[in-house]
């Protein structure tokens, strides 16, 4: 027994020595650099989603440009409030001057955010607002209503003077982003909720398989559908499969919103007529700028700052500003065509 | 797990009823030779590395944070330790706690009595522990399958109740474990005290009572334990039920830490608690291990996460190091097991 214990201890000590060397080395460089370097914390929802990877890379690059150091942390899964709270607390301990955060839940982080702000740290929400919105100093995000309006305006123009028969493939009922995009689309399309032009609505959870099933069902019920709203591009991809198998690709204007690489490629391939792109890169770079600015001048940003939305299509209409898919592929946020589904789910989880 | 001890198994094993072989001697000697010593060395070494490499790790506020960040998994891991000591495993502990928070959170959101909501939360979690205990001890189903199935059921119920929403909890009683008081220049939350209190209580039960020795004996060799007259069924039932109560308390601590009942929370808590137990030196095959090791295991993971953030190192290293620690711990357990034969 004694022998085993001494072996165990020896093994632990040996492996620890290796780690210690590694950490001590990395930490020394960190410490050496940290003299009067500005430390900025970034806490994203997860690291599995290309949207947040893009956000982190952009923030990192911008921090380097300013000679600041970015410490990036993330939740382990959509809804990991505990992980995000711990990350914010650790960042406070680390002595950051500002924290950029995409909260997993709009109310879950309030306590930790308050702790940070009480210590004089500027806290900026990225992509997702907190509830109440003024829990953070400022929020940099897409105005999803305005983005929905762009989508609706395009759908109306593309339809021409045909009588609209609209199918709406929503995400999840009650989600804030979902509602804003949906309502924005209707405004841009020029109709109100309950208008007889809306022949059907369905819930897809932003997923491709459900998008396909629901579109199949809607087409069975209403073969005369000629324009489709989708909450994001995976849902649109599913809808496209249903439309194609019915041989109706020529008769239906399929539109989407989000702006992931995958989505832009669908537009390029002609599956989707147009999509509306959002810009996580701008959220990240502006967020870093604001923190650096705060350290230098003491000025904090405030309120909702819209990072804009852009219509992406290869079939532009006059009077609607848009960019083509070439520009879209250069400016989009996706990696390797992964879907934006998990991010979407995270967003609709806000009540 | 669990298979070797099915009734009628003929695997020859010594019929030990006492806790695993321990050298005789005073408390200190016993402590030093306990399986806890390896994990303790690891914990202290990480603390040493981070205190040398950062200026902030040893700040009293920071150390308090590390413990605060450990209370939920630390408490769930107490129940996990008891169950693993019986050669079982619990995949549903985090899910059970989340269901508790959702039920209590929704009730107080509807302005129901907070005391009753809290009690219902505890009773509900205990009830799911009881259910698992009945299935394991009466039908002799493998604990892995029982708790995997229960996790699915519990998660579904949670989502049916929550309907896609989360419930901010403003109630003073439900969020009480998160309240802090100052001790010197560090702050201590009631949640920390509850967790430490539970460790002392369960440590006492496991090591100083016949019940605890029975738990170890069942994990060592269930058939042997039955043959020497230990009431295996009722002991197993009590372990799972008690663990359920601990998960209910864990749910309360979770509401104290983040006063927001979120159906998506704590998805990894089951694996995190198993990680803590294993790093803490408890054998996944049952019958060997110490509760204090579990606390140390929990703290190792928390210290790593905190320390890596303070030094600004990519957090993915945390998962990598944790993975290595888990495998090393299990390897050590296997080596020492083989030597004992």
XYZ file of C-alpha atoms in Angstrom:
692
model
C 0.000 0.000 0.000
C 2.724 2.397 1.042
C 4.585 1.606 -2.135
C 1.538 2.389 -4.217
C 1.054 5.693 -2.509
C 4.615 6.756 -3.017
C 4.316 5.745 -6.672
C 1.100 7.669 -6.994
C 2.639 10.723 -5.459
C 5.702 10.420 -7.645
C 3.590 10.145 -10.767
C 1.452 13.132 -9.821
C 4.475 15.202 -8.966
C 6.200 14.322 -12.201
C 3.251 15.191 -14.396
C 2.713 18.344 -12.399
C 6.267 19.436 -12.869
C 5.714 19.324 -16.629
C 2.510 21.347 -16.422
C 4.043 23.776 -13.990
C 6.884 24.498 -16.358
C 4.491 25.062 -19.195
C 2.106 27.286 -17.250
C 4.845 29.126 -15.467
C 6.390 29.908 -18.834
C 3.158 31.056 -20.467
C 2.184 32.941 -17.377
C 5.533 34.684 -17.165
C 5.102 36.012 -20.670
C 1.576 37.067 -19.768
C 2.796 38.830 -16.651
C 5.690 40.472 -18.384
C 3.388 41.841 -21.033
C 0.709 42.881 -18.596
C 2.631 45.786 -17.055
C 0.453 48.658 -18.200
C -1.110 46.781 -21.069
C -4.873 47.122 -21.283
C -6.618 43.831 -20.503
C -9.955 43.214 -22.204
C -12.233 40.270 -21.444
C -14.500 38.600 -23.996
C -17.150 36.110 -22.895
C -19.061 34.382 -25.694
C -21.871 31.854 -25.542
C -19.946 28.833 -26.796
C -16.865 28.030 -28.812
C -18.569 25.473 -31.050
C -20.292 28.044 -33.221
C -18.536 29.762 -36.131
C -20.350 33.013 -35.364
C -18.608 33.284 -32.000
C -15.303 32.060 -33.321
C -15.455 34.938 -35.816
C -16.348 37.317 -33.000
C -13.336 36.193 -30.950
C -10.883 36.312 -33.850
C -11.998 39.815 -34.799
C -11.756 41.044 -31.197
C -8.309 39.484 -30.836
C -7.021 41.155 -33.988
C -8.402 44.524 -32.974
C -6.925 44.246 -29.452
C -3.501 43.490 -30.935
C -3.828 46.546 -33.150
C -4.247 48.665 -30.004
C -1.459 46.825 -28.165
C -4.053 45.522 -25.726
C -4.469 41.923 -24.574
C -7.713 40.033 -25.068
C -8.625 37.262 -22.646
C -11.363 35.211 -24.287
C -13.662 32.923 -22.324
C -16.843 31.098 -23.267
C -19.676 28.967 -21.959
C -19.453 25.250 -22.589
C -22.918 24.917 -24.103
C -25.873 27.137 -24.963
C -27.349 28.016 -21.596
C -24.143 27.655 -19.560
C -24.869 30.630 -17.298
C -22.702 29.247 -14.509
C -19.707 29.029 -16.832
C -20.244 32.595 -18.046
C -20.705 33.980 -14.531
C -17.495 32.260 -13.420
C -15.724 33.681 -16.482
C -16.827 37.239 -15.648
C -15.744 36.814 -12.013
C -12.366 35.466 -13.066
C -11.915 38.353 -15.502
C -12.645 40.845 -12.718
C -9.933 39.137 -10.656
C -7.588 39.296 -13.620
C -7.956 43.081 -13.649
C -9.575 43.707 -17.033
C -10.692 47.233 -17.905
C -13.633 46.164 -20.018
C -15.727 43.063 -20.658
C -17.458 42.257 -23.932
C -20.172 39.677 -23.429
C -22.776 37.743 -25.410
C -24.968 36.523 -22.548
C -26.445 33.035 -22.844
C -29.534 34.213 -21.074
C -30.722 37.800 -20.987
C -31.310 37.702 -17.211
C -28.831 35.054 -16.061
C -25.781 37.304 -15.989
C -27.162 40.378 -14.232
C -25.447 39.761 -10.880
C -22.012 39.152 -12.358
C -22.321 42.132 -14.725
C -23.262 44.412 -11.829
C -20.233 43.199 -9.859
C -17.989 44.119 -12.774
C -19.551 47.550 -13.307
C -19.340 48.308 -9.584
C -15.570 47.818 -9.930
C -15.449 50.447 -12.685
C -15.206 47.940 -15.524
C -17.040 48.946 -18.695
C -19.357 46.126 -19.802
C -20.593 45.979 -23.397
C -23.155 43.469 -24.622
C -22.421 41.972 -28.035
C -25.094 40.458 -30.292
C -27.590 39.836 -27.485
C -29.208 42.422 -25.235
C -29.634 41.931 -21.511
C -32.973 42.333 -19.770
C -33.179 45.158 -18.717
C -31.034 46.567 -21.554
C -29.325 49.111 -19.279
C -27.769 46.339 -17.153
C -24.773 46.796 -19.457
C -23.180 50.117 -20.433
C -24.003 49.581 -24.096
C -25.081 46.874 -26.526
C -23.559 46.377 -29.969
C -25.920 44.244 -31.996
C -27.869 43.803 -35.191
C -31.183 45.615 -35.248
C -33.098 42.479 -36.142
C -36.300 44.392 -36.867
C -34.529 46.570 -39.404
C -32.854 43.494 -40.896
C -36.287 41.876 -41.223
C -37.561 44.996 -43.017
C -34.812 44.620 -45.647
C -35.798 40.997 -46.184
C -39.485 41.941 -46.534
C -38.802 44.801 -48.942
C -36.778 42.509 -51.186
C -39.448 39.800 -51.144
C -42.075 42.357 -52.199
C -39.953 43.713 -55.070
C -39.015 40.228 -56.278
C -42.651 39.158 -56.306
C -43.527 41.951 -58.708
C -47.257 42.503 -59.191
C -48.323 38.938 -58.380
C -50.846 38.556 -55.566
C -48.772 37.508 -52.555
C -49.326 34.082 -50.981
C -46.851 34.185 -48.126
C -45.535 31.272 -46.056
C -43.591 32.123 -42.905
C -41.065 29.647 -41.493
C -40.455 30.991 -37.995
C -37.908 29.885 -35.402
C -39.440 29.379 -31.986
C -42.470 31.283 -30.739
C -41.651 33.972 -28.201
C -37.951 34.377 -28.998
C -36.984 38.036 -29.119
C -34.839 37.800 -32.261
C -37.496 35.633 -33.874
C -40.254 38.139 -33.171
C -38.203 41.118 -34.351
C -37.268 39.476 -37.644
C -40.818 38.270 -38.247
C -42.402 41.659 -37.525
C -39.713 43.482 -39.506
C -40.372 41.277 -42.529
C -44.096 42.029 -42.432
C -43.404 45.762 -42.217
C -40.988 45.616 -45.151
C -43.411 43.466 -47.109
C -46.093 46.043 -46.420
C -48.694 43.937 -44.647
C -49.884 43.491 -41.087
C -50.084 40.361 -38.925
C -53.334 38.559 -39.789
C -53.360 39.725 -43.409
C -55.002 37.095 -45.661
C -51.858 37.154 -47.839
C -50.206 35.083 -45.089
C -51.423 31.619 -46.028
C -49.402 29.690 -43.480
C -46.947 29.937 -40.580
C -44.806 27.134 -39.136
C -42.211 26.596 -36.423
C -38.821 25.286 -37.575
C -36.517 25.984 -34.593
C -34.164 27.294 -37.249
C -33.312 23.732 -38.236
C -32.942 22.385 -41.755
C -34.908 19.151 -41.244
C -37.847 20.929 -39.652
C -37.709 23.633 -42.332
C -38.106 20.945 -44.969
C -40.939 19.089 -43.207
C -42.891 22.269 -42.545
C -42.446 23.576 -46.076
C -43.650 20.215 -47.459
C -46.737 20.426 -45.274
C -47.415 24.047 -46.181
C -47.065 23.314 -49.902
C -49.473 20.391 -49.601
C -52.005 22.674 -47.954
C -51.347 25.696 -50.186
C -49.817 24.773 -53.560
C -50.175 28.413 -54.619
C -47.541 29.761 -52.188
C -45.289 32.177 -54.092
C -43.158 33.885 -51.431
C -41.436 32.449 -48.343
C -39.943 34.042 -45.239
C -37.388 31.938 -43.332
C -35.869 32.753 -39.951
C -32.366 31.650 -40.966
C -30.513 29.920 -43.746
C -30.641 26.321 -42.495
C -34.436 26.600 -42.404
C -34.273 28.105 -45.908
C -32.122 25.209 -47.146
C -34.746 22.794 -45.841
C -37.534 24.791 -47.463
C -35.615 24.802 -50.742
C -35.482 20.984 -50.759
C -39.250 20.845 -50.328
C -39.828 23.454 -53.054
C -37.449 21.701 -55.445
C -39.080 18.301 -55.032
C -42.375 19.960 -55.979
C -40.731 21.507 -59.028
C -41.670 25.006 -57.893
C -38.279 26.721 -57.730
C -39.286 29.115 -60.538
C -42.578 30.120 -58.911
C -41.466 30.860 -55.361
C -39.356 33.715 -53.969
C -37.393 32.209 -51.062
C -35.771 34.729 -48.705
C -33.724 34.387 -45.553
C -31.715 36.272 -42.950
C -28.535 35.774 -40.854
C -25.606 36.026 -43.271
C -23.509 32.982 -42.461
C -21.112 31.699 -45.109
C -23.426 28.792 -45.789
C -26.304 31.187 -46.400
C -24.344 33.312 -48.841
C -23.385 30.156 -50.712
C -27.053 29.205 -50.983
C -27.732 32.619 -52.491
C -24.823 32.195 -54.904
C -26.137 28.773 -55.923
C -29.527 30.346 -56.584
C -31.320 28.352 -53.883
C -32.237 31.466 -51.907
C -33.143 34.700 -53.724
C -31.659 36.948 -51.033
C -30.471 36.909 -47.443
C -29.726 39.649 -44.949
C -26.284 39.609 -43.397
C -25.295 40.667 -39.894
C -21.790 41.639 -38.835
C -20.287 40.031 -35.735
C -16.885 41.351 -36.817
C -18.047 44.946 -36.437
C -19.509 44.146 -33.006
C -16.152 42.789 -31.884
C -13.905 45.493 -33.317
C -16.121 48.358 -32.138
C -16.404 46.737 -28.709
C -12.623 46.602 -28.355
C -12.365 50.208 -29.597
C -14.847 51.382 -26.979
C -12.926 49.714 -24.138
C -9.599 51.190 -25.267
C -11.291 54.553 -25.643
C -12.708 54.257 -22.121
C -9.261 53.562 -20.656
C -7.730 56.522 -22.490
C -10.475 59.129 -22.121
C -12.800 57.794 -19.404
C -15.719 57.989 -21.834
C -18.147 55.039 -21.758
C -20.432 54.115 -24.651
C -24.137 53.886 -23.930
C -27.408 52.565 -25.294
C -28.111 50.329 -28.284
C -25.581 50.622 -31.077
C -26.757 49.097 -34.354
C -23.984 47.290 -36.216
C -26.016 47.249 -39.397
C -27.417 44.684 -41.793
C -26.863 44.208 -45.531
C -29.005 42.612 -48.195
C -27.051 39.962 -50.122
C -28.355 38.956 -53.541
C -27.223 38.394 -57.107
C -30.572 39.645 -58.411
C -30.653 43.263 -57.184
C -33.607 45.601 -57.635
C -33.317 49.330 -58.078
C -34.201 51.318 -54.987
C -32.943 48.583 -52.660
C -29.305 48.796 -51.685
C -27.655 45.397 -51.748
C -24.322 43.648 -52.296
C -23.577 40.607 -54.431
C -22.470 37.207 -53.165
C -18.831 37.910 -53.995
C -18.855 40.748 -51.464
C -20.948 38.572 -49.192
C -18.435 35.737 -49.122
C -15.649 38.171 -48.296
C -17.550 39.709 -45.406
C -19.573 36.852 -43.953
C -18.979 35.200 -40.596
C -19.294 31.464 -41.198
C -16.530 28.894 -41.245
C -16.553 25.764 -43.361
C -20.241 26.074 -44.026
C -21.301 25.188 -40.485
C -24.818 26.198 -39.684
C -25.803 28.997 -37.403
C -28.376 26.799 -35.757
C -26.956 26.583 -32.264
C -26.506 30.325 -32.058
C -30.026 30.742 -33.205
C -31.346 28.400 -30.555
C -29.413 30.332 -27.948
C -31.048 33.545 -29.078
C -34.577 32.274 -29.049
C -34.106 30.984 -25.537
C -34.494 34.496 -24.255
C -38.058 34.850 -23.098
C -19.719 -1.181 -13.243
C -22.284 -3.053 -11.295
C -22.075 -6.151 -13.422
C -19.538 -7.948 -11.287
C -21.854 -7.833 -8.318
C -25.051 -9.178 -9.832
C -26.689 -11.739 -7.592
C -25.272 -15.144 -8.199
C -21.954 -13.844 -9.483
C -19.279 -16.212 -8.389
C -16.235 -13.994 -8.679
C -14.100 -14.840 -5.672
C -13.352 -11.788 -3.573
C -12.495 -11.434 0.075
C -15.583 -10.903 2.172
C -14.541 -7.618 3.679
C -17.203 -5.742 5.500
C -15.019 -2.977 6.793
C -13.927 0.002 4.762
C -10.951 -0.718 2.492
C -7.726 -1.619 4.173
C -6.325 1.323 6.018
C -3.268 1.449 8.176
C -3.992 1.684 11.860
C -2.911 4.823 13.574
C -3.921 8.307 14.542
C -5.945 10.712 12.467
C -2.881 12.325 10.916
C -1.267 9.087 9.830
C -4.525 7.909 8.437
C -4.953 11.152 6.522
C -1.460 11.060 5.057
C -1.845 7.548 3.721
C -5.379 8.072 2.516
C -6.026 8.116 -1.237
C -6.605 11.847 -0.799
C -2.911 12.650 -0.705
C -2.282 12.504 -4.473
C -5.102 14.900 -5.370
C -4.064 17.187 -2.517
C -0.532 17.392 -3.887
C -1.942 18.252 -7.312
C -4.198 20.959 -5.873
C -1.417 22.554 -3.833
C 0.953 22.420 -6.771
C -1.509 24.210 -9.052
C -2.100 26.810 -6.337
C 1.648 27.293 -6.036
C 2.083 27.698 -9.791
C -0.707 30.242 -10.077
C 0.344 32.216 -7.005
C 3.844 32.525 -8.425
C 2.735 33.402 -11.928
C -0.013 35.915 -11.186
C -0.345 38.765 -8.765
C -4.012 38.172 -8.174
C -4.479 34.465 -7.499
C -3.815 34.690 -3.758
C -5.941 37.793 -3.251
C -8.529 36.817 -0.622
C -11.407 37.833 -2.858
C -10.151 35.549 -5.601
C -9.797 32.467 -3.420
C -13.319 33.032 -2.134
C -14.458 33.151 -5.775
C -12.872 29.801 -6.537
C -14.835 28.212 -3.704
C -18.053 30.001 -4.696
C -17.636 28.661 -8.215
C -17.325 25.152 -6.757
C -20.413 24.979 -4.581
C -22.883 23.591 -7.133
C -20.717 20.844 -8.618
C -19.134 20.284 -5.201
C -22.514 19.546 -3.650
C -23.780 17.398 -6.527
C -20.498 15.483 -6.291
C -21.248 14.453 -2.687
C -24.235 12.437 -3.882
C -22.190 11.190 -6.826
C -19.430 9.992 -4.458
C -21.862 8.009 -2.310
C -23.379 6.366 -5.385
C -20.011 5.614 -7.005
C -18.825 4.085 -3.707
C -21.649 1.536 -4.123
C -20.269 0.778 -7.606
C -23.059 2.820 -9.187
C -23.089 6.053 -11.163
C -25.522 8.943 -11.479
C -25.992 10.702 -14.801
C -29.119 12.530 -13.679
C -27.845 14.666 -10.810
C -27.481 17.924 -12.741
C -30.796 17.366 -14.510
C -32.531 16.698 -11.211
C -31.177 19.936 -9.736
C -32.250 21.922 -12.812
C -35.779 20.520 -12.577
C -35.785 21.597 -8.925
C -34.757 25.151 -9.806
C -37.361 25.394 -12.582
C -40.204 24.178 -10.365
C -39.266 26.475 -7.489
C -38.469 29.364 -9.828
C -41.776 29.075 -11.651
C -43.732 28.790 -8.400
C -42.239 31.926 -6.857
C -42.651 33.714 -10.185
C -46.373 32.943 -9.739
C -46.127 34.389 -6.222
C -46.543 31.088 -4.418
C -45.220 30.676 -0.896
C -41.392 30.591 -1.104
C -41.023 28.206 1.850
C -43.374 25.718 0.238
C -41.636 26.167 -3.126
C -38.284 25.428 -1.518
C -39.663 22.378 0.261
C -41.287 21.127 -2.911
C -37.965 21.512 -4.699
C -36.219 19.396 -2.053
C -39.001 16.800 -1.977
C -39.103 16.526 -5.757
C -35.351 15.978 -6.070
C -35.444 13.463 -3.211
C -38.317 11.726 -4.999
C -36.274 11.279 -8.156
C -33.413 9.927 -6.036
C -35.869 7.488 -4.466
C -37.092 6.443 -7.907
C -33.555 5.731 -9.083
C -32.903 3.863 -5.823
C -35.969 1.678 -6.247
C -35.088 0.774 -9.818
C -31.494 -0.026 -8.879
C -32.168 -1.922 -5.664
C -35.457 -3.709 -6.397
C -35.235 -4.444 -10.108
C -31.411 -4.623 -10.074
C -31.214 -2.453 -13.194
C -27.758 -1.067 -13.993
C -27.422 2.418 -12.445
C -25.973 3.783 -15.692
C -29.134 2.882 -17.603
C -31.496 3.909 -14.816
C -30.004 7.372 -14.466
C -29.571 7.824 -18.222
C -33.268 7.096 -18.652
C -34.200 9.314 -15.737
C -32.077 12.117 -17.162
C -34.137 11.999 -20.349
C -37.398 11.936 -18.429
C -36.349 14.729 -16.078
C -35.055 16.927 -18.904
C -38.308 16.489 -20.801
C -40.380 17.379 -17.716
C -38.146 20.407 -17.135
C -38.748 21.674 -20.644
C -42.461 20.960 -20.490
C -42.698 23.043 -17.332
C -40.402 25.822 -18.527
C -41.970 26.134 -22.019
C -38.814 27.645 -23.435
C -38.548 30.314 -20.780
C -36.230 31.023 -17.885
C -37.438 32.357 -14.545
C -35.554 35.151 -12.805
C -35.767 34.479 -9.064
C -36.114 37.581 -6.938
C -37.127 35.720 -3.816
C -34.944 36.342 -0.787
C -35.219 32.793 0.585
C -34.483 30.929 -2.647
C -31.453 33.079 -3.434
C -30.261 33.180 0.189
C -27.295 30.778 -0.262
C -25.717 33.415 -2.507
C -25.657 36.044 0.234
C -22.220 36.775 1.591
C -20.740 38.079 4.797
C -17.225 39.349 5.344
C -14.607 37.415 7.261
C -11.529 39.606 7.438
C -11.036 40.855 3.909
C -12.556 37.851 2.207
C -16.217 37.154 1.691
C -17.997 33.949 2.593
C -21.363 32.940 1.162
C -23.915 30.855 3.015
C -23.751 28.448 0.097
C -20.095 27.750 0.903
C -21.006 27.011 4.522
C -23.839 24.704 3.472
C -21.523 22.815 1.150
C -18.785 22.387 3.765
C -21.409 21.386 6.328
C -22.686 18.680 3.979
C -19.164 17.388 3.417
C -18.599 17.078 7.168
C -21.973 15.398 7.667
C -21.579 12.866 4.857
C -17.924 12.244 5.766
C -19.120 11.401 9.272
C -21.858 9.097 7.978
C -19.513 7.322 5.567
C -16.613 6.767 7.933
C -18.001 6.747 11.455
C -21.238 4.785 11.156
C -22.233 1.226 10.312
C -24.268 2.632 7.425
C -21.133 4.079 5.878
C -19.201 0.838 6.250
C -22.079 -0.960 4.595
C -21.891 1.453 1.660
C -18.211 0.665 1.151
C -18.847 -3.061 1.571
C -21.629 -3.101 -1.017
C -19.338 -1.342 -3.472
C -16.529 -3.777 -2.778
C -18.582 -6.888 -3.319
C -22.330 -6.777 -3.235
C -22.843 -10.506 -2.987
C -20.389 -10.818 -0.122
C -22.070 -7.931 1.627
C -25.421 -9.680 1.309
C -24.008 -12.942 2.613
C -22.704 -11.348 5.794
C -26.139 -9.938 6.456
C -25.929 -6.350 5.237
C -29.386 -5.191 4.063
C -28.123 -4.364 0.574
C -31.443 -3.302 -0.893
C -32.365 -0.825 1.794
C -28.812 0.562 1.966
C -28.785 1.184 -1.798
C -32.224 2.755 -1.624
C -31.085 5.061 1.177
C -27.955 6.089 -0.738
C -29.884 7.111 -3.873
C -32.634 8.834 -1.899
C -30.167 10.773 0.233
C -28.264 11.708 -2.926
C -31.547 13.057 -4.344
C -31.959 15.281 -1.290
C -28.397 16.543 -1.787
C -29.254 17.409 -5.413
C -32.222 19.382 -4.111
C -29.880 21.316 -1.851
C -27.558 21.697 -4.839
C -30.492 23.248 -6.721
C -30.938 25.735 -3.898
C -27.231 26.624 -4.009
C -27.533 27.047 -7.786
C -30.352 29.562 -7.319
C -28.193 31.353 -4.770
C -25.299 31.550 -7.164
C -27.346 32.632 -10.200
C -30.849 33.744 -9.241
C -32.258 32.647 -12.572
C -33.881 29.251 -13.148
C -32.808 28.285 -16.665
C -33.856 24.945 -18.231
C -30.592 24.927 -20.201
C -28.332 25.268 -17.173
C -25.978 22.657 -15.671
C -25.962 20.391 -18.724
C -22.464 19.145 -17.945
C -22.900 18.922 -14.176
C -23.267 15.129 -14.220
C -19.949 14.648 -15.990
C -18.319 17.463 -14.010
C -19.290 15.769 -10.751
C -17.987 12.397 -11.971
C -14.751 14.145 -12.968
C -14.424 15.623 -9.483
C -15.032 12.239 -7.851
C -12.521 10.468 -10.081
C -9.801 13.114 -9.799
C -10.415 12.929 -6.065
C -9.232 9.338 -6.102
C -12.501 7.457 -5.679
C -12.656 4.248 -7.669
C -15.334 4.054 -10.361
C -15.585 0.349 -9.520
C -16.880 1.088 -6.058
C -15.777 0.397 -2.531
C -12.728 2.631 -2.456
C -12.356 6.337 -2.086
C -12.786 9.309 0.141
C -15.273 12.129 0.232
C -12.599 14.747 0.936
C -10.897 13.655 -2.274
C -14.060 14.691 -4.108
C -13.933 18.174 -2.576
C -10.290 18.441 -3.595
C -11.156 17.193 -7.082
C -13.828 19.874 -7.407
C -11.403 22.547 -6.268
C -8.684 21.368 -8.680
C -11.015 21.961 -11.635
C -12.098 25.352 -10.286
C -8.517 26.464 -9.533
C -7.454 25.491 -13.053
C -10.225 27.512 -14.673
C -9.666 30.536 -12.472
C -5.883 30.417 -12.722
C -5.864 30.049 -16.488
C -8.116 33.087 -16.821
C -5.872 35.133 -14.547
C -2.834 34.217 -16.619
C -4.739 34.765 -19.868
C -3.992 31.286 -21.235
C -6.488 29.761 -23.653
C -9.192 28.038 -21.582
C -9.139 24.972 -23.799
C -6.007 23.984 -21.862
C -8.258 23.509 -18.865
C -10.167 20.701 -20.563
C -6.940 19.149 -21.746
C -5.350 19.133 -18.287
C -8.571 17.923 -16.656
C -8.713 15.054 -19.130
C -5.154 14.029 -18.319
C -5.883 14.189 -14.588
C -8.961 11.979 -14.969
C -7.069 9.320 -16.891
C -4.104 9.466 -14.490
C -6.407 9.070 -11.511
C -8.175 6.048 -12.978
C -4.847 4.524 -14.044
C -3.497 4.889 -10.511
C -6.624 3.273 -9.139
C -6.224 0.321 -11.494
C -2.544 -0.120 -10.649
C -3.192 -0.116 -6.928
C -6.157 -2.470 -7.349
C -4.050 -5.000 -9.187
C -1.346 -4.808 -6.541
C -3.845 -5.443 -3.796
C -4.848 -8.807 -5.181
